Amino acid sequence: MSETKCKLFETKLTTGQLICINKMIAEKRLTLKKDNLISDFTKGRTVNVKDLFVNEATDIIRFLKEFKHDSVYEPAL
């Protein structure tokens, strides 16, 4: 089965994950880079947090937990 076809059967993120991601992005002062961050983690599939799959949301939350306030996020090119 292709990767695209498998994505159709993945579970959307939970309400808790949605709230957590948006809160952490605001706390880490990454609001202006939010679209780039989401796009990087979804490989360009979406820039909307609501469209994330559970596994993508989990990866973003892990990244944000490790992200330091004084760090600079550089989007992938």
Coordinates of N, CA and C in Angstrom, one line a residue:
M1 N 0.8 -1.2 0.0 CA 0.0 0.0 0.0 C 0.9 1.2 0.0
S2 N 0.5 2.2 -0.8 CA 1.4 3.4 -0.9 C 1.2 4.3 0.4
E3 N 2.2 5.1 0.6 CA 2.2 6.0 1.8 C 0.9 6.9 1.8
T4 N 0.6 7.4 0.6 CA -0.6 8.3 0.5 C -1.8 7.6 0.8
K5 N -2.0 6.4 0.4 CA -3.2 5.6 0.6 C -3.3 5.2 2.1
C6 N -2.2 5.0 2.8 CA -2.1 4.6 4.2 C -2.6 5.9 5.0
K7 N -2.2 7.1 4.6 CA -2.6 8.3 5.3 C -4.1 8.4 5.4
L8 N -4.9 7.9 4.4 CA -6.3 8.0 4.5 C -6.9 7.2 5.7
F9 N -6.2 6.3 6.2 CA -6.8 5.5 7.3 C -6.2 5.9 8.6
E10 N -5.4 6.9 8.7 CA -4.8 7.3 10.0 C -5.8 8.1 10.7
T11 N -5.7 8.1 12.0 CA -6.6 8.8 13.0 C -6.2 10.3 13.1
K12 N -7.2 11.2 13.1 CA -6.9 12.6 13.3 C -6.5 12.8 14.7
L13 N -5.8 13.9 14.9 CA -5.3 14.2 16.3 C -6.4 14.4 17.3
T14 N -6.1 14.2 18.5 CA -7.2 14.4 19.6 C -7.3 15.8 19.9
T15 N -8.4 16.2 20.6 CA -8.7 17.5 21.0 C -7.6 18.0 22.0
G16 N -7.1 17.1 22.8 CA -6.1 17.4 23.8 C -4.8 17.7 23.1
Q17 N -4.5 17.0 22.0 CA -3.2 17.3 21.2 C -3.4 18.6 20.5
L18 N -4.5 18.9 20.0 CA -4.8 20.2 19.3 C -4.5 21.4 20.3
I19 N -5.1 21.3 21.5 CA -5.0 22.3 22.5 C -3.5 22.4 22.9
C20 N -2.9 21.3 23.2 CA -1.5 21.2 23.6 C -0.5 21.9 22.6
I21 N -0.7 21.6 21.3 CA 0.2 22.1 20.3 C 0.0 23.6 20.2
N22 N -1.3 24.1 20.1 CA -1.5 25.5 20.0 C -1.0 26.3 21.2
K23 N -1.1 25.7 22.4 CA -0.7 26.4 23.6 C 0.9 26.4 23.6
M24 N 1.5 25.3 23.3 CA 3.0 25.3 23.3 C 3.6 26.2 22.2
I25 N 2.9 26.3 21.1 CA 3.4 27.2 20.0 C 3.4 28.6 20.5
A26 N 2.3 29.0 21.2 CA 2.2 30.3 21.7 C 3.2 30.6 22.8
E27 N 3.4 29.6 23.7 CA 4.3 29.7 24.8 C 5.8 29.9 24.4
K28 N 6.1 29.2 23.3 CA 7.5 29.2 22.8 C 7.7 30.3 21.8
R29 N 6.7 31.1 21.6 CA 6.7 32.3 20.7 C 7.0 31.9 19.3
L30 N 6.3 30.9 18.8 CA 6.5 30.4 17.5 C 5.3 30.6 16.6
T31 N 4.4 31.5 17.0 CA 3.2 31.7 16.3 C 3.4 32.2 14.9
L32 N 4.4 33.0 14.6 CA 4.7 33.5 13.3 C 5.3 32.4 12.4
K33 N 5.8 31.4 13.0 CA 6.4 30.3 12.2 C 5.6 29.0 12.2
K34 N 4.3 29.1 12.8 CA 3.5 28.0 13.0 C 3.2 27.2 11.6
D35 N 2.8 28.0 10.6 CA 2.5 27.4 9.3 C 3.7 26.6 8.8
N36 N 4.9 27.1 8.9 CA 6.1 26.5 8.4 C 6.4 25.2 9.3
L37 N 6.2 25.3 10.6 CA 6.4 24.2 11.5 C 5.5 23.0 11.1
I38 N 4.2 23.3 11.0 CA 3.3 22.3 10.6 C 3.6 21.7 9.2
S39 N 3.9 22.5 8.3 CA 4.2 22.1 6.9 C 5.4 21.1 7.0
D40 N 6.4 21.5 7.7 CA 7.7 20.7 7.8 C 7.3 19.3 8.4
F41 N 6.5 19.2 9.4 CA 6.2 17.9 10.0 C 5.3 17.1 9.2
T42 N 4.5 17.7 8.3 CA 3.6 17.0 7.5 C 4.1 16.8 6.0
K43 N 5.4 17.2 5.8 CA 6.0 17.2 4.5 C 5.2 17.9 3.5
G44 N 4.6 19.1 3.9 CA 3.9 19.9 3.0 C 2.4 19.5 2.8
R45 N 1.9 18.5 3.5 CA 0.6 18.1 3.3 C -0.4 19.1 3.8
T46 N -0.1 19.8 4.9 CA -1.0 20.8 5.4 C -0.2 21.8 6.3
V47 N -0.9 23.0 6.5 CA -0.3 24.0 7.4 C -1.3 24.2 8.6
N48 N -2.4 23.4 8.6 CA -3.4 23.6 9.6 C -3.3 22.5 10.7
V49 N -3.2 22.9 12.0 CA -3.0 22.0 13.1 C -4.2 21.0 13.1
K50 N -5.4 21.4 12.8 CA -6.6 20.6 12.8 C -6.5 19.4 11.9
D51 N -5.7 19.5 10.8 CA -5.5 18.4 9.8 C -4.4 17.4 10.2
L52 N -3.8 17.6 11.3 CA -2.7 16.6 11.7 C -3.3 15.2 12.0
F53 N -2.4 14.2 11.8 CA -2.7 12.9 12.2 C -2.1 12.7 13.6
V54 N -2.5 11.7 14.3 CA -2.1 11.5 15.7 C -0.5 11.4 15.7
N55 N 0.0 10.6 14.8 CA 1.5 10.4 14.9 C 2.2 11.7 14.6
E56 N 1.7 12.6 13.7 CA 2.3 13.9 13.4 C 2.2 14.8 14.6
A57 N 1.1 14.8 15.2 CA 0.8 15.6 16.4 C 1.8 15.2 17.6
T58 N 1.9 13.9 17.7 CA 2.9 13.4 18.7 C 4.3 13.9 18.5
D59 N 4.7 13.8 17.2 CA 6.1 14.3 16.9 C 6.2 15.8 17.1
I60 N 5.2 16.5 16.8 CA 5.3 18.0 17.0 C 5.4 18.3 18.5
I61 N 4.6 17.6 19.3 CA 4.6 17.8 20.8 C 5.9 17.5 21.3
R62 N 6.5 16.4 20.9 CA 7.9 16.0 21.4 C 8.9 17.1 21.0
F63 N 8.8 17.6 19.8 CA 9.7 18.6 19.3 C 9.5 19.9 20.2
L64 N 8.3 20.3 20.4 CA 8.0 21.5 21.2 C 8.5 21.4 22.6
K65 N 8.3 20.2 23.2 CA 8.8 20.0 24.6 C 10.3 20.2 24.7
E66 N 11.1 19.9 23.7 CA 12.5 20.0 23.7 C 13.0 21.4 23.3
F67 N 12.1 22.1 22.6 CA 12.5 23.4 22.0 C 12.6 24.4 23.2
K68 N 13.8 25.1 23.2 CA 14.1 26.1 24.2 C 13.6 27.5 23.7
H69 N 13.2 28.3 24.7 CA 12.7 29.7 24.4 C 13.7 30.5 23.6
D70 N 14.9 30.4 23.9 CA 15.9 31.2 23.2 C 16.5 30.5 21.9
S71 N 15.9 29.4 21.5 CA 16.3 28.7 20.3 C 15.6 29.4 19.1
V72 N 16.2 29.2 17.9 CA 15.6 29.8 16.7 C 15.1 28.6 15.8
Y73 N 13.9 28.6 15.4 CA 13.3 27.6 14.5 C 13.6 28.0 13.1
E74 N 14.3 27.2 12.4 CA 14.5 27.4 11.0 C 13.8 26.4 10.2
P75 N 12.8 26.8 9.3 CA 12.0 25.9 8.5 C 12.9 25.1 7.5
A76 N 12.5 23.9 7.2 CA 13.2 23.1 6.2 C 13.0 23.8 4.9
L77 N 14.0 23.6 4.0 CA 13.9 24.2 2.7 C 13.5 23.2 1.7

